[in-house]
Amino acid sequence: MPEALNAVIYARYSSDRQTEQSIEGQLRECYAFAKANDIAVIDTYIDRAISGKTDNRPAFQKMIEDSAKRQFQAVIVYRLDRFTRNRYDSAIYKARLKKNGVKVLSAMENLNGSPESIIMESLLEGMAEYYSVELSQKITRGMRENALKGKALGGQRVLGYKVNSDCYFEIDETTAPVVVDIFKLYSSGKTVKEICDILNARGVKTARGGAFNKNSLHTILTNKKYIGIYKTKYGEIVGGIPAIIDKELFEMVALRMEQNKKAPARAKAEINYLLSTKLFCGKCRSAMVGESGTSKTGKKYYYYACVKKKREKACDKSNVKKDWIEDLVIQRTVTDILKDDVIEKIADRLVELQKAEAAESGTMLYLENSLAEIQVSIKNIMTAIEKGIITESTKTRLTELEDEKRNVEIEIAKESIARRIISREQIIYWISSFKDGDITSEKYRQQLIDTFVHAVFVYDDKIVITYNYSGENNTATISDLDLSSPPKQDNPNLRPIGQGFGFLVFIKDIEA
C-alpha cells in the first residue's frame, strides 16, 4: 500500500470585513478535502487579520520553516489566494516547500497535478493578485484618512508601542526601554551581532515574539516611528506618533549605519538558480543543483552539478554553466510555447480541466451528502410528529436541523458561485501576456520557467525539455550541444537557430 500522506492546513483572513468565522469556514472545507482524499491532517497554521500580499506572516513563516523537518508532505489551503496573493512570493515559497518534499493543495480549486493544472494554478494566482490590487484600490481612501489621523493601519507590530481601542499608537512602558537600549548600544560602538547576543541572552523577544537577528535589529534602527514620524505610503506625518528616541540619538545611529554600509561587504549576494527542482542529469536521472566556485584568478563561477556525482561520486556528468542553460531554456520556452497555435491548444485543455475538476469536487460532494443526511433527519422527525410524538426535545432538534440545512444550502450556493469557469478567451489573453515579458528580468524568467517548464534533462549530447501541457509538441529535444560552454561559431557540424542572450545557440536538429 502507498504510504499515507500527512498534511497541514494553512488558513488566513485579512482585516477587510473578515472575522474568526472565516477561519472556521476555511478549516471546515480543508478538513473535508483531506477526508475525501484520505489525507491525514497533523497540524494547522493560522494567520489572523494579515493580508496575503505580504509574506511577513508569523504562522506562514513557521509553516515554511517546519517543512524542513519533513514531517508532512502537503499544505492544504482553502484557496490559492490564502497561501499568497503575490504571484512571485507564491513561486518562491512553493519552490522552498518543493525542496522539502511538500506540495500545496487547494481544497476549493482542487487542482489535480496534471501538466495543465500547473498552468491553471499560475492563472488562478494571477487572478488572486489582480483581485488584491483591485481591493486595495477600493479601501485606499479610508486608509489614507486613518493614516492622516495617525491611526494604526494594521500589519506588523512595532516593538515599544501598543495600539489602543481607538487604533492610536501608545508607548508601551514595558518594551519601550528595550528600544532605547538598542539605540544606545549601537551608538556606543556595539555591532549588530553583539547587540543581538545581549538581547537574546536576556531573553528579550521581538515584537513578533522571536529571537533578535540582524534583520529585526535593522528594522528597529531605521524605523522613524521612534522619533515620532508616522511613515505610510500616503506620506510622512511628523508628530503623528509618540516619540521614544530623541532625534539626535536617531541621527547618530543613522550616521554610524551609513559608515558601516560603506565598509567592505561581509556578505555575498544570494544567487537564484532558476532551474532548481526542474533540472535533472540525463545519465542517472538525479537532480542537478546550483553550485559555485572560484578560479585561481578570483573569478566566481556558477553552475549546476549532478547530486549523485557530488555526493556519491557515482556519476561522471560534467557540470553545466548556470547562465548558459538558463538562457537556453528561456529561449526555447518562448520559442516553443508562446506561439498562437500552442496557446490555443493549452487554453482548450485548461477549459476541459476546469470542467472535469468541477465535476469531481470533493467539497461539493461533502456538502451535498451533508444536506442529504440533514434532510433524512428532518423527514424522520416530521414522521414522528405526524404519529403524535411531540416533545420539547423534538421541537428543539427540528429547529437545529432547519438551521443546519439553511447553512449547508448557503455553503453549496457559495461553492457553485466560487467554481467559476475561466473562459477560453481569458486564458488565451493571460498566456499571451507572457509574450510581452522582459527576458532580462529575473522575476519574468522565474515565472516563465515555473509556469511552463515541467522538467529539463541534460545529457552529454542533448537536452530534453518537457513542458506543462499534454499533447503534441510538449517536448523539445536539442541535440549535439557542447554543454560545458556555449557552442563556438566555427564548428562546421552546427547551425545557428537564433540569437541567444549574449551568444548564439547552435543545434543540429530539434525533435518534437
Short mmCIF file of C-alpha atoms in Angstrom, two decimals:
data_model
loop_
_atom_site.label_atom_id
_atom_site.label_comp_id
_atom_site.label_asym_id
_atom_site.label_seq_id
_atom_site.Cartn_x
_atom_site.Cartn_y
_atom_site.Cartn_z
CA MET A 1 0.00 0.00 0.00
CA PRO A 2 1.24 3.52 -0.69
CA GLU A 3 2.46 5.49 2.31
CA ALA A 4 -0.22 7.68 3.91
CA LEU A 5 0.00 11.36 3.03
CA ASN A 6 0.43 13.70 6.01
CA ALA A 7 -0.60 17.32 5.59
CA VAL A 8 -1.00 20.57 7.49
CA ILE A 9 -3.68 23.19 6.93
CA TYR A 10 -2.85 26.85 6.42
CA ALA A 11 -5.69 29.35 6.93
CA ARG A 12 -5.66 33.14 6.81
CA TYR A 13 -8.03 36.06 6.74
CA SER A 14 -7.39 39.73 6.03
CA SER A 15 -8.79 42.61 8.05
CA ASP A 16 -11.23 43.60 5.30
CA ARG A 17 -14.67 42.51 6.57
CA GLN A 18 -13.47 39.06 7.58
CA THR A 19 -13.65 37.50 11.04
CA GLU A 20 -12.83 34.37 13.01
CA GLN A 21 -15.81 32.78 11.27
CA SER A 22 -13.83 32.95 8.04
CA ILE A 23 -11.13 30.77 9.63
CA GLU A 24 -13.72 28.25 10.79
CA GLY A 25 -15.14 28.01 7.29
CA GLN A 26 -11.71 27.54 5.73
CA LEU A 27 -10.78 24.83 8.22
CA ARG A 28 -14.07 23.02 7.66
CA GLU A 29 -13.55 22.90 3.88
CA CYS A 30 -9.88 21.89 4.23
CA TYR A 31 -10.73 19.05 6.62
CA ALA A 32 -13.47 17.90 4.25
CA PHE A 33 -11.00 17.92 1.35
CA ALA A 34 -8.49 15.93 3.41
CA LYS A 35 -11.10 13.36 4.40
CA ALA A 36 -12.30 12.94 0.82
CA ASN A 37 -8.73 12.34 -0.35
CA ASP A 38 -7.56 10.09 2.56
CA ILE A 39 -5.08 12.70 3.81
CA ALA A 40 -4.09 12.83 7.49
CA VAL A 41 -4.04 16.38 8.92
CA ILE A 42 -1.35 16.63 11.61
CA ASP A 43 -1.34 20.37 12.34
CA THR A 44 -2.82 23.76 11.45
CA TYR A 45 -1.20 27.17 10.92
CA ILE A 46 -3.41 30.26 11.18
CA ASP A 47 -2.73 33.94 10.50
CA ARG A 48 -5.42 36.40 11.54
CA ALA A 49 -6.03 39.88 10.11
CA ILE A 50 -2.95 39.73 7.88
CA SER A 51 -3.00 40.42 4.14
CA GLY A 52 -1.88 37.77 1.66
CA LYS A 53 0.04 40.46 -0.24
CA THR A 54 2.87 40.19 2.28
CA ASP A 55 4.92 37.15 3.27
CA ASN A 56 5.53 38.72 6.69
CA ARG A 57 3.06 36.36 8.41
CA PRO A 58 4.21 34.55 11.59
CA ALA A 59 2.27 31.31 11.12
CA PHE A 60 3.07 31.20 7.41
CA GLN A 61 6.80 31.59 8.04
CA LYS A 62 6.66 28.99 10.83
CA MET A 63 4.99 26.56 8.41
CA ILE A 64 7.70 27.12 5.78
CA GLU A 65 10.38 26.62 8.45
CA ASP A 66 8.70 23.44 9.79
CA SER A 67 8.53 21.94 6.29
CA ALA A 68 12.29 21.32 6.55
CA LYS A 69 11.56 18.73 9.27
CA ARG A 70 9.84 16.62 6.56
CA GLN A 71 7.00 15.58 8.86
CA PHE A 72 4.33 16.48 6.30
CA GLN A 73 4.12 16.20 2.54
CA ALA A 74 1.37 18.69 1.71
CA VAL A 75 -0.10 22.04 2.73
CA ILE A 76 -3.87 22.32 2.28
CA VAL A 77 -5.35 25.77 1.75
CA TYR A 78 -8.97 26.83 1.23
CA ARG A 79 -8.00 28.60 -1.99
CA LEU A 80 -4.65 29.50 -3.51
CA ASP A 81 -5.13 33.15 -2.53
CA ARG A 82 -4.98 32.06 1.14
CA PHE A 83 -1.40 30.89 0.53
CA THR A 84 -0.40 34.22 -1.01
CA ARG A 85 -1.83 36.85 -3.34
CA ASN A 86 1.58 37.74 -4.69
CA ARG A 87 2.48 35.50 -7.65
CA TYR A 88 6.23 35.99 -7.22
CA ASP A 89 6.12 35.12 -3.50
CA SER A 90 4.00 32.10 -4.35
CA ALA A 91 6.63 30.81 -6.78
CA ILE A 92 9.46 31.36 -4.28
CA TYR A 93 7.76 29.68 -1.33
CA LYS A 94 6.37 26.80 -3.36
CA ALA A 95 9.91 26.15 -4.58
CA ARG A 96 11.13 26.07 -0.97
CA LEU A 97 8.35 23.68 0.00
CA LYS A 98 9.05 21.51 -3.03
CA LYS A 99 12.70 21.14 -1.98
CA ASN A 100 11.42 19.78 1.31
CA GLY A 101 9.07 17.35 -0.45
CA VAL A 102 5.92 19.39 0.23
CA LYS A 103 3.23 20.38 -2.27
CA VAL A 104 0.40 22.92 -1.95
CA LEU A 105 -3.17 21.62 -2.39
CA SER A 106 -6.25 23.79 -2.84
CA ALA A 107 -9.45 22.47 -1.25
CA MET A 108 -11.71 24.54 -3.47
CA GLU A 109 -9.86 24.69 -6.78
CA ASN A 110 -8.90 21.02 -6.42
CA LEU A 111 -6.06 21.10 -8.97
CA ASN A 112 -5.16 17.55 -9.94
CA GLY A 113 -1.40 17.78 -10.52
CA SER A 114 -1.60 17.27 -14.29
CA PRO A 115 0.72 19.34 -16.50
CA GLU A 116 -2.11 21.71 -17.41
CA SER A 117 -3.11 22.14 -13.76
CA ILE A 118 0.27 23.76 -13.08
CA ILE A 119 -0.51 26.40 -15.71
CA MET A 120 -4.03 26.75 -14.29
CA GLU A 121 -2.54 27.27 -10.85
CA SER A 122 -0.42 30.15 -12.14
CA LEU A 123 -3.50 31.63 -13.81
CA LEU A 124 -5.51 31.48 -10.57
CA GLU A 125 -2.64 33.05 -8.65
CA GLY A 126 -2.51 35.85 -11.21
CA MET A 127 -6.22 36.48 -10.78
CA ALA A 128 -5.86 36.50 -6.99
CA GLU A 129 -3.08 39.06 -7.30
CA TYR A 130 -5.31 41.18 -9.55
CA TYR A 131 -8.16 40.93 -7.05
CA SER A 132 -5.81 42.02 -4.28
CA VAL A 133 -4.80 45.13 -6.24
CA GLU A 134 -8.42 45.91 -7.09
CA LEU A 135 -9.50 45.51 -3.47
CA SER A 136 -6.70 47.72 -2.20
CA GLN A 137 -7.82 50.49 -4.56
CA LYS A 138 -11.32 50.36 -3.08
CA ILE A 139 -10.15 50.80 0.51
CA THR A 140 -7.29 53.25 -0.16
CA ARG A 141 -9.39 56.32 0.62
CA GLY A 142 -10.39 55.13 4.09
CA MET A 143 -6.84 54.04 4.91
CA ARG A 144 -5.46 57.41 3.83
CA GLU A 145 -7.86 59.20 6.17
CA ASN A 146 -6.84 56.94 9.06
CA ALA A 147 -3.15 57.48 8.29
CA LEU A 148 -3.54 61.26 8.29
CA LYS A 149 -5.13 60.98 11.74
CA GLY A 150 -2.15 58.92 12.98
CA LYS A 151 -4.18 55.73 13.36
CA ALA A 152 -2.57 52.30 13.05
CA LEU A 153 -3.26 50.68 9.68
CA GLY A 154 -2.63 47.13 10.84
CA GLY A 155 0.19 44.90 9.68
CA GLN A 156 3.43 44.28 11.58
CA ARG A 157 3.58 45.05 15.30
CA VAL A 158 6.20 47.60 16.41
CA LEU A 159 8.36 46.96 19.46
CA GLY A 160 7.90 49.72 22.04
CA TYR A 161 4.33 50.58 21.05
CA LYS A 162 0.84 49.27 21.66
CA VAL A 163 -2.39 50.20 19.89
CA ASN A 164 -5.31 51.40 21.99
CA SER A 165 -9.02 50.72 21.44
CA ASP A 166 -9.28 53.78 19.16
CA CYS A 167 -6.46 52.45 16.94
CA TYR A 168 -3.92 55.08 18.04
CA PHE A 169 -0.31 54.23 18.94
CA GLU A 170 0.72 54.49 22.58
CA ILE A 171 4.14 53.93 24.18
CA ASP A 172 4.41 50.51 25.77
CA GLU A 173 6.14 51.14 29.10
CA THR A 174 7.35 47.52 29.21
CA THR A 175 9.10 47.28 25.83
CA ALA A 176 9.98 50.94 25.09
CA PRO A 177 13.11 50.77 27.35
CA VAL A 178 14.36 47.88 25.19
CA VAL A 179 14.21 50.14 22.13
CA VAL A 180 16.16 52.86 23.97
CA ASP A 181 18.82 50.29 24.98
CA ILE A 182 19.18 49.09 21.38
CA PHE A 183 19.85 52.61 20.06
CA LYS A 184 22.28 53.43 22.86
CA LEU A 185 24.22 50.17 22.44
CA TYR A 186 24.59 50.71 18.70
CA SER A 187 25.63 54.35 19.05
CA SER A 188 28.26 53.31 21.64
CA GLY A 189 30.02 51.07 19.12
CA LYS A 190 28.43 47.67 19.65
CA THR A 191 28.00 45.57 16.50
CA VAL A 192 24.63 44.22 15.38
CA LYS A 193 25.70 40.69 16.35
CA GLU A 194 26.84 41.80 19.79
CA ILE A 195 23.53 43.59 20.44
CA CYS A 196 21.54 40.54 19.29
CA ASP A 197 23.59 38.31 21.59
CA ILE A 198 22.98 40.66 24.55
CA LEU A 199 19.22 40.84 23.95
CA ASN A 200 18.81 37.11 23.35
CA ALA A 201 20.87 36.30 26.46
CA ARG A 202 18.47 38.46 28.47
CA GLY A 203 15.52 36.57 27.00
CA VAL A 204 14.15 39.70 25.31
CA LYS A 205 11.84 38.99 22.38
CA THR A 206 10.99 40.90 19.20
CA ALA A 207 7.51 42.31 18.60
CA ARG A 208 6.64 39.00 16.92
CA GLY A 209 7.86 37.01 19.90
CA GLY A 210 11.02 35.68 18.28
CA ALA A 211 14.75 35.98 18.88
CA PHE A 212 16.63 39.02 17.60
CA ASN A 213 18.68 38.80 14.42
CA LYS A 214 20.31 41.28 12.05
CA ASN A 215 17.09 41.82 10.09
CA SER A 216 14.88 42.55 13.09
CA LEU A 217 17.53 44.85 14.56
CA HIS A 218 17.98 46.75 11.28
CA THR A 219 14.20 47.28 11.13
CA ILE A 220 14.24 48.87 14.58
CA LEU A 221 17.29 51.08 13.98
CA THR A 222 15.81 52.55 10.78
CA ASN A 223 12.21 52.98 11.96
CA LYS A 224 11.26 56.67 12.01
CA LYS A 225 8.31 55.94 14.26
CA TYR A 226 10.72 56.04 17.18
CA ILE A 227 11.26 59.80 16.63
CA GLY A 228 7.55 60.47 16.19
CA ILE A 229 7.36 60.31 12.38
CA TYR A 230 4.49 58.18 11.16
CA LYS A 231 5.59 56.98 7.74
CA THR A 232 2.95 55.48 5.45
CA LYS A 233 2.57 55.14 1.71
CA TYR A 234 0.47 58.31 1.87
CA GLY A 235 3.37 60.33 3.19
CA GLU A 236 5.17 61.13 6.44
CA ILE A 237 3.32 62.70 9.37
CA VAL A 238 5.72 64.46 11.76
CA GLY A 239 4.44 64.10 15.31
CA GLY A 240 1.84 61.57 14.22
CA ILE A 241 3.01 59.08 16.82
CA PRO A 242 4.59 59.45 20.32
CA ALA A 243 8.42 59.52 20.16
CA ILE A 244 10.55 57.04 22.11
CA ILE A 245 14.02 58.14 20.87
CA ASP A 246 15.28 61.73 20.63
CA LYS A 247 16.20 62.93 17.17
CA GLU A 248 19.89 63.44 17.98
CA LEU A 249 20.39 59.79 19.02
CA PHE A 250 18.46 58.55 15.97
CA GLU A 251 20.63 60.61 13.59
CA MET A 252 23.81 59.44 15.33
CA VAL A 253 22.77 55.82 14.77
CA ALA A 254 21.87 56.55 11.13
CA LEU A 255 25.31 58.08 10.55
CA ARG A 256 27.09 55.07 12.02
CA MET A 257 24.98 52.68 9.93
CA GLU A 258 25.88 54.60 6.79
CA GLN A 259 29.58 54.38 7.66
CA ASN A 260 29.33 50.64 8.25
CA LYS A 261 27.46 50.25 4.99
CA LYS A 262 30.38 51.76 3.07
CA ALA A 263 32.80 49.31 4.69
CA PRO A 264 33.72 46.17 2.68
CA ALA A 265 30.71 43.90 2.42
CA ARG A 266 30.87 40.82 4.61
CA ALA A 267 28.01 39.01 3.00
CA LYS A 268 27.81 37.81 -0.58
CA ALA A 269 24.72 38.26 -2.72
CA GLU A 270 22.50 35.22 -2.89
CA ILE A 271 22.34 33.72 -6.36
CA ASN A 272 18.97 32.50 -7.59
CA TYR A 273 19.21 29.27 -9.58
CA LEU A 274 16.11 29.45 -11.76
CA LEU A 275 16.04 25.76 -12.67
CA SER A 276 16.20 24.43 -9.11
CA THR A 277 13.92 21.35 -8.73
CA LYS A 278 13.44 21.19 -12.52
CA LEU A 279 16.92 20.31 -13.84
CA PHE A 280 17.98 16.63 -13.94
CA CYS A 281 21.02 14.62 -15.03
CA GLY A 282 20.26 12.68 -18.18
CA LYS A 283 22.70 9.91 -17.21
CA CYS A 284 21.49 8.96 -13.72
CA ARG A 285 18.20 10.95 -13.53
CA SER A 286 19.33 12.65 -10.31
CA ALA A 287 18.61 16.31 -9.65
CA MET A 288 21.17 18.90 -10.67
CA VAL A 289 21.70 21.59 -8.04
CA GLY A 290 23.22 25.06 -8.08
CA GLU A 291 26.88 25.34 -7.11
CA SER A 292 29.59 27.98 -7.28
CA GLY A 293 33.37 28.07 -7.37
CA THR A 294 36.27 30.49 -7.59
CA SER A 295 39.14 30.25 -10.07
CA LYS A 296 42.80 30.95 -9.29
CA THR A 297 42.28 34.47 -10.63
CA GLY A 298 39.47 35.06 -8.14
CA LYS A 299 36.66 34.98 -10.71
CA LYS A 300 33.40 33.48 -9.46
CA TYR A 301 31.69 30.74 -11.49
CA TYR A 302 28.12 29.48 -11.11
CA TYR A 303 26.93 26.16 -12.44
CA TYR A 304 24.63 23.16 -11.94
CA ALA A 305 26.09 19.86 -10.74
CA CYS A 306 24.65 16.33 -10.59
CA VAL A 307 23.74 15.45 -6.99
CA LYS A 308 24.82 11.82 -7.40
CA LYS A 309 28.19 12.92 -8.73
CA LYS A 310 28.59 15.49 -5.96
CA ARG A 311 27.59 13.28 -3.03
CA GLU A 312 28.38 9.72 -4.11
CA LYS A 313 30.95 10.19 -6.90
CA ALA A 314 28.74 7.73 -8.79
CA CYS A 315 28.13 9.74 -11.98
CA ASP A 316 30.51 11.36 -14.45
CA LYS A 317 28.13 14.03 -15.77
CA SER A 318 30.00 17.28 -16.38
CA ASN A 319 28.79 20.48 -14.71
CA VAL A 320 26.65 22.87 -16.72
CA LYS A 321 27.12 26.63 -16.65
CA LYS A 322 24.22 28.34 -14.91
CA ASP A 323 23.65 31.31 -17.22
CA TRP A 324 24.03 29.25 -20.36
CA ILE A 325 21.50 26.54 -19.52
CA GLU A 326 19.00 29.01 -18.06
CA ASP A 327 19.21 31.27 -21.12
CA LEU A 328 18.78 28.29 -23.41
CA VAL A 329 15.69 27.02 -21.58
CA ILE A 330 14.17 30.52 -21.51
CA GLN A 331 14.75 30.97 -25.24
CA ARG A 332 13.31 27.57 -26.13
CA THR A 333 10.28 28.12 -23.88
CA VAL A 334 9.49 31.43 -25.55
CA THR A 335 10.00 29.85 -28.98
CA ASP A 336 8.13 26.59 -28.36
CA ILE A 337 5.27 27.66 -26.09
CA LEU A 338 4.39 31.30 -26.73
CA LYS A 339 3.01 30.63 -30.21
CA ASP A 340 -0.61 31.28 -31.10
CA ASP A 341 -1.42 27.68 -32.07
CA VAL A 342 0.18 26.23 -28.92
CA ILE A 343 -1.50 28.82 -26.69
CA GLU A 344 -4.89 27.88 -28.16
CA LYS A 345 -4.27 24.17 -27.54
CA ILE A 346 -3.29 24.87 -23.93
CA ALA A 347 -6.41 27.03 -23.47
CA ASP A 348 -8.62 24.21 -24.77
CA ARG A 349 -7.08 21.76 -22.30
CA LEU A 350 -7.43 24.19 -19.40
CA VAL A 351 -11.14 24.63 -20.15
CA GLU A 352 -11.53 20.82 -20.17
CA LEU A 353 -9.58 20.61 -16.91
CA GLN A 354 -11.86 23.13 -15.18
CA LYS A 355 -14.97 21.23 -16.23
CA ALA A 356 -13.52 17.93 -15.01
CA GLU A 357 -12.48 19.42 -11.68
CA ALA A 358 -15.89 21.00 -11.17
CA ALA A 359 -17.49 17.60 -11.71
CA GLU A 360 -15.11 15.90 -9.25
CA SER A 361 -15.31 18.47 -6.46
CA GLY A 362 -14.73 16.72 -3.14
CA THR A 363 -16.04 19.73 -1.24
CA MET A 364 -19.28 19.90 -3.19
CA LEU A 365 -19.79 16.16 -2.74
CA TYR A 366 -19.25 16.53 1.00
CA LEU A 367 -21.77 19.40 1.22
CA GLU A 368 -24.37 17.55 -0.86
CA ASN A 369 -24.01 14.43 1.31
CA SER A 370 -24.35 16.56 4.44
CA LEU A 371 -27.52 18.14 3.07
CA ALA A 372 -28.96 14.73 2.22
CA GLU A 373 -28.30 13.45 5.75
CA ILE A 374 -29.93 16.53 7.29
CA GLN A 375 -32.99 16.14 5.06
CA VAL A 376 -33.36 12.49 6.13
CA SER A 377 -33.19 13.52 9.78
CA ILE A 378 -35.82 16.23 9.24
CA LYS A 379 -38.07 13.73 7.46
CA ASN A 380 -37.76 11.26 10.34
CA ILE A 381 -38.70 13.90 12.90
CA MET A 382 -41.65 15.03 10.79
CA THR A 383 -42.81 11.40 10.59
CA ALA A 384 -42.60 11.14 14.37
CA ILE A 385 -44.60 14.36 14.80
CA GLU A 386 -47.30 13.04 12.44
CA LYS A 387 -47.54 9.98 14.66
CA GLY A 388 -48.12 12.23 17.65
CA ILE A 389 -44.63 12.01 19.15
CA ILE A 390 -44.17 15.66 20.08
CA THR A 391 -41.80 16.69 22.88
CA GLU A 392 -39.76 19.76 23.74
CA SER A 393 -36.62 17.92 22.56
CA THR A 394 -38.27 17.10 19.24
CA LYS A 395 -39.06 20.75 18.60
CA THR A 396 -35.54 21.84 19.59
CA ARG A 397 -33.91 19.23 17.37
CA LEU A 398 -36.11 20.16 14.41
CA THR A 399 -35.12 23.82 14.78
CA GLU A 400 -31.44 22.87 14.92
CA LEU A 401 -31.76 20.74 11.80
CA GLU A 402 -33.55 23.51 9.92
CA ASP A 403 -30.69 25.90 10.82
CA GLU A 404 -28.09 23.35 9.72
CA LYS A 405 -29.93 22.80 6.45
CA ARG A 406 -30.05 26.53 5.77
CA ASN A 407 -26.31 26.92 6.47
CA VAL A 408 -25.34 23.99 4.24
CA GLU A 409 -27.53 25.31 1.41
CA ILE A 410 -25.74 28.65 1.70
CA GLU A 411 -22.35 26.92 1.52
CA ILE A 412 -23.48 24.96 -1.55
CA ALA A 413 -24.57 28.20 -3.21
CA LYS A 414 -21.22 29.79 -2.38
CA GLU A 415 -19.37 26.76 -3.77
CA SER A 416 -21.36 26.88 -7.00
CA ILE A 417 -20.58 30.57 -7.46
CA ALA A 418 -16.93 30.12 -6.49
CA ARG A 419 -16.38 27.40 -9.06
CA ARG A 420 -16.38 29.92 -11.83
CA ILE A 421 -15.14 28.72 -15.19
CA ILE A 422 -12.44 30.97 -16.62
CA SER A 423 -13.25 31.44 -20.27
CA ARG A 424 -11.06 30.31 -23.14
CA GLU A 425 -10.62 33.94 -24.20
CA GLN A 426 -9.42 34.95 -20.72
CA ILE A 427 -6.92 32.09 -20.65
CA ILE A 428 -5.54 32.97 -24.10
CA TYR A 429 -5.23 36.62 -23.07
CA TRP A 430 -3.37 35.68 -19.87
CA ILE A 431 -0.91 33.28 -21.50
CA SER A 432 -0.32 35.69 -24.39
CA SER A 433 0.67 38.37 -21.87
CA PHE A 434 3.91 36.41 -21.34
CA LYS A 435 4.92 37.44 -24.87
CA ASP A 436 5.47 40.98 -23.63
CA GLY A 437 7.75 39.92 -20.77
CA ASP A 438 11.24 41.34 -20.31
CA ILE A 439 13.68 38.45 -20.83
CA THR A 440 16.32 40.30 -18.79
CA SER A 441 14.01 40.44 -15.75
CA GLU A 442 14.73 37.65 -13.26
CA LYS A 443 11.15 37.81 -12.00
CA TYR A 444 9.78 37.24 -15.51
CA ARG A 445 12.29 34.46 -16.21
CA GLN A 446 11.32 32.66 -12.99
CA GLN A 447 7.61 33.00 -13.75
CA LEU A 448 8.13 31.65 -17.26
CA ILE A 449 10.00 28.60 -16.01
CA ASP A 450 7.68 27.92 -13.07
CA THR A 451 4.58 28.18 -15.23
CA PHE A 452 5.53 26.33 -18.40
CA VAL A 453 8.64 24.18 -17.82
CA HIS A 454 7.98 20.77 -16.28
CA ALA A 455 11.49 19.27 -16.32
CA VAL A 456 14.82 19.60 -18.12
CA PHE A 457 17.11 16.58 -18.65
CA VAL A 458 20.74 17.23 -19.56
CA TYR A 459 22.69 14.54 -21.43
CA ASP A 460 26.19 14.68 -22.91
CA ASP A 461 24.84 15.19 -26.43
CA LYS A 462 21.38 16.69 -25.97
CA ILE A 463 18.90 18.49 -23.72
CA VAL A 464 15.28 17.34 -23.34
CA ILE A 465 12.79 19.98 -22.18
CA THR A 466 9.27 18.88 -21.22
CA TYR A 467 6.51 21.44 -20.85
CA ASN A 468 3.41 21.68 -18.68
CA TYR A 469 0.88 20.58 -21.23
CA SER A 470 -0.02 17.15 -22.58
CA GLY A 471 -0.33 16.53 -26.26
CA GLU A 472 1.81 17.00 -29.34
CA ASN A 473 4.96 19.16 -29.23
CA ASN A 474 5.11 19.19 -25.44
CA THR A 475 8.75 18.01 -25.55
CA ALA A 476 11.70 19.63 -27.27
CA THR A 477 15.00 17.78 -27.72
CA ILE A 478 18.03 19.89 -28.52
CA SER A 479 20.84 17.62 -29.73
CA ASP A 480 24.62 17.66 -30.20
CA LEU A 481 25.33 20.53 -27.86
CA ASP A 482 28.65 21.29 -26.23
CA LEU A 483 27.16 21.54 -22.73
CA SER A 484 30.28 22.63 -20.90
CA SER A 485 30.20 26.04 -22.54
CA PRO A 486 28.30 27.96 -25.24
CA PRO A 487 28.98 26.36 -28.64
CA LYS A 488 31.63 28.01 -30.78
CA GLN A 489 30.58 29.53 -34.05
CA ASP A 490 33.35 27.88 -36.09
CA ASN A 491 32.04 24.33 -35.54
CA PRO A 492 31.08 23.12 -39.06
CA ASN A 493 28.64 20.50 -37.71
CA LEU A 494 26.37 23.05 -36.07
CA ARG A 495 23.96 25.58 -37.49
CA PRO A 496 22.50 28.66 -35.73
CA ILE A 497 18.84 28.66 -34.73
CA GLY A 498 18.66 32.21 -33.43
CA GLN A 499 20.21 34.85 -31.28
CA GLY A 500 20.60 33.84 -27.64
CA PHE A 501 21.29 36.06 -24.67
CA GLY A 502 24.88 37.14 -25.21
CA PHE A 503 25.76 34.31 -27.58
CA LEU A 504 24.41 32.26 -30.48
CA VAL A 505 22.65 28.99 -29.74
CA PHE A 506 23.51 26.17 -32.14
CA ILE A 507 21.84 22.81 -32.70
CA LYS A 508 21.84 20.05 -35.26
CA ASP A 509 18.18 19.21 -35.05
CA ILE A 510 15.11 19.64 -32.87
CA GLU A 511 12.88 16.63 -32.27
CA ALA A 512 9.38 17.33 -31.05
#
